[in-house]
Phi, psi and omega in degrees: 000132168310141183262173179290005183242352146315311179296327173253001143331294199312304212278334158276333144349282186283325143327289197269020176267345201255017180266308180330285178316316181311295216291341185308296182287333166263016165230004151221035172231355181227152186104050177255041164067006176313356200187176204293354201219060187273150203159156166304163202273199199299174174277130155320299189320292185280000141304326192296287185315288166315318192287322178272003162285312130013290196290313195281345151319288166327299207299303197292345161309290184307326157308307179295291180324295170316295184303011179236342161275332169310302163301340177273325159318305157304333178073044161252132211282325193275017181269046196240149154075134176311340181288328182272352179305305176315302192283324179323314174274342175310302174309303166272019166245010157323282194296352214265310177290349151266143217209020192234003184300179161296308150321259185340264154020290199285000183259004182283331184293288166282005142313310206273006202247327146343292201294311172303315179310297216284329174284327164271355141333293202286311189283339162316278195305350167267347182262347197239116174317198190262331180271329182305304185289003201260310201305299162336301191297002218264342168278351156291015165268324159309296182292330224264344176285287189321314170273006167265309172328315215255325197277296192293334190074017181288114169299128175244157205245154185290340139333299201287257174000306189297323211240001156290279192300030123268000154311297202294338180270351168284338187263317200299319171338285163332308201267341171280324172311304175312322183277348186273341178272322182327307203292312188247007166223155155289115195284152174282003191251011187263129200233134183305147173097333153309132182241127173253342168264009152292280156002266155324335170252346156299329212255321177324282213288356177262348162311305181308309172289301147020247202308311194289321164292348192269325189289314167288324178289330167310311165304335185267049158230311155324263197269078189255150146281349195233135231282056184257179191249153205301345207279295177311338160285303177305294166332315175296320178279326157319307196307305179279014153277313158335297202276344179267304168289342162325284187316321169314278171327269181346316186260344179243325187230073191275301208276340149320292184287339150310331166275303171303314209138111169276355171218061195274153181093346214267130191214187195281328174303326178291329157300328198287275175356311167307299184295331189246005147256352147318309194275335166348265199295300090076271171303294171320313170300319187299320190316279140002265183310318176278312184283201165220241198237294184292307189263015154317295206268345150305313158328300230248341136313304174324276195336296203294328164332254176345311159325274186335282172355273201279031179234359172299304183287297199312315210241009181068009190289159174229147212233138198250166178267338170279355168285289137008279152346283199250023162264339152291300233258318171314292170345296201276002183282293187320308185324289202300310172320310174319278181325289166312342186276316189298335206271293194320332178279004188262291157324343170295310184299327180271337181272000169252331160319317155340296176270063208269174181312147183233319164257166162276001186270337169298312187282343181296011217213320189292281204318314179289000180281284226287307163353283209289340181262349153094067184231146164276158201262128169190116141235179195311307165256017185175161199270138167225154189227000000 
């Protein structure tokens, strides 16, 4: 039997190669006017937009779910029976519905910076092959160091520095090597209609955002005063991505949808497209918890490999020896970063542990230490969970 931190390695694996390929194959194999309802293909706005209804579903399970093993756990008596079924939820979708707090508010910055990424999600991949966007996107590593150096104050190691720039010179590599065979053959993998530095500053800006939302978001959950749980937080951002891709449909593609249709285009391949970018953040936590930092980002090589691999037969693509090149130096970059990032968090845990809690005021001072330095919790005399 698979252990969990096997499982969810597989299972971020097989996500983020098969969100690529999908969303790949369904924005240059649908809209060919083949069937009664020919038209342009789906709206990005309302994919967008689906996933995050998606999202506010999951987050509200998974909230029921914790919070109903938690109680059993506790050994409370009053959890028997549909009445108590009834109020559990009640109770727990109460905090989950309010959204007008302070806290809720400050989640508005990465919704909309959320809502941009996942909509130049879909025009990177109709404009870039599959191994260009995987090697590429691979520079949210970069932004996502620079803005934790500069927002969290997260200390970086000269190793961590070392394996930046050679991130960044594994992608510049790629891509001058791309514009120079360009310059001189027509590539079979460039398909008319195709923009590829449209492509290129999408996938730039979805790094960007990325990294900045992630970054941020870590932060309003570090100093949040107030006690909700991560599940209920996604939520609140679901929501308010929701109300913003409402608005998005609304202000750009109004007139699409009047003619078409809001869910024109829409077939079982474009639900799969929903669904594994709803699991998305979803899968990347489990990864996190069972796993660790250094085999995430082995996960998250794999993939982009394996992407690259099955997009040669599906999609004709063809991978060059400067590809090659310099998608090995991106690897071995994305690799070296883990490792030192998994090692510094290891030295943490042992010079804090050292001192471990004794009191509760203490140990609550422990937890928030060891948070904010992204260390796992274990010390000498007692379990703290």
């Amino acid at each position: 039997m698979l252990s969990a931190k096997n499982a969810s390695l597989l299972a971020g694996i097989f996500q983020q190669t098969a969100l690529v390929l999908i969303i790949r194959y369904s924005k240059t194999k649908t809209g060919d006017g083949d069937n009664d309802n020919a038209g342009p293909s789906y709206l990005n706005s309302v994919a967008v937009a689906s996933a995050e209804v998606f999202k506010l579903c999951l987050a509200f399970v998974l909230e029921l779910i914790t919070t109903r093993k938690s109680q059993f756990e506790n050994g409370a008596s009053e959890i028997r029976g549909k009445t108590s079924i009834v109020t559990h939820v009640q109770k727990t979708i109460k905090p989950m519905l309010i959204c007008n707090d302070r806290e809720s508010i400050k989640l508005i910055v990465p919704a909309l910076l959320y809502l941009i990424q996942n909509n130049l999600l879909f025009v990177a991949l109709a404009n870039l092959s599959v191994g260009i966007y995987q090697v590429t996107n691979q520079g949210k590593l970069l932004t996502t160091a620079l803005l934790s150096r500069i927002m969290l104050k997260k200390q970086l190691s000269g190793g961590q520095y070392a394996s930046i720039a050679l991130l960044g010179f594994g992608v510049a590599y790629i891509h001058l090597s791309e514009h120079w065979s360009k310059s001189e053959s027509t590539r079979p993998d460039v398909e008319e209609g195709q923009n590829q530095i449209l492509g290129l500053v999408a996938v730039l800006i979805c790094c960007i955002t990325s990294s900045f939302s992630g970054v941020y978001f870590e932060f309003v959950l570090k100093k949040s005063p107030t006690q909700l749980s991560v599940h209920c937080r996604n939520f609140h951002l679901a929501s308010w991505s929701l109300v913003l891709a409402i608005i998005h449909i609304l202000w750009h593609d109004l007139e699409q949808v009047k003619q078409y249709g809001v869910f024109h285009g829409f077939d079982v391949l474009v639900v799969l497209v929903v669904i594994m970018q709803g699991v998305t953040g979803f899968v990347v936590s489990m990864m996190i918890k069972y796993a660790d930092n250094v085999l995430k980002g082995f996960a998250i090589a794999i993939a982009a490999v394996l992407a690259t691999l099955v997009s040669v037969p599906l999609f004709g693509a063809s991978i060059s020896s400067s590809f090659v090149i310099g998608a090995s130096i991106v690897a071995c970059a994305v690799k070296m970063y883990s490792y030192y990032d998994g090692k510094n968090n290891s030295k943490v845990v042992e010079v804090v542990a050292k001192t471990a809690p004794t009191t509760v005021v203490e140990e609550k001072e422990f937890m928030l230490e060891l948070l904010e330095k992204g260390g796992k919790v274990s010390t000498p005399s007692k379990e703290v969970s």
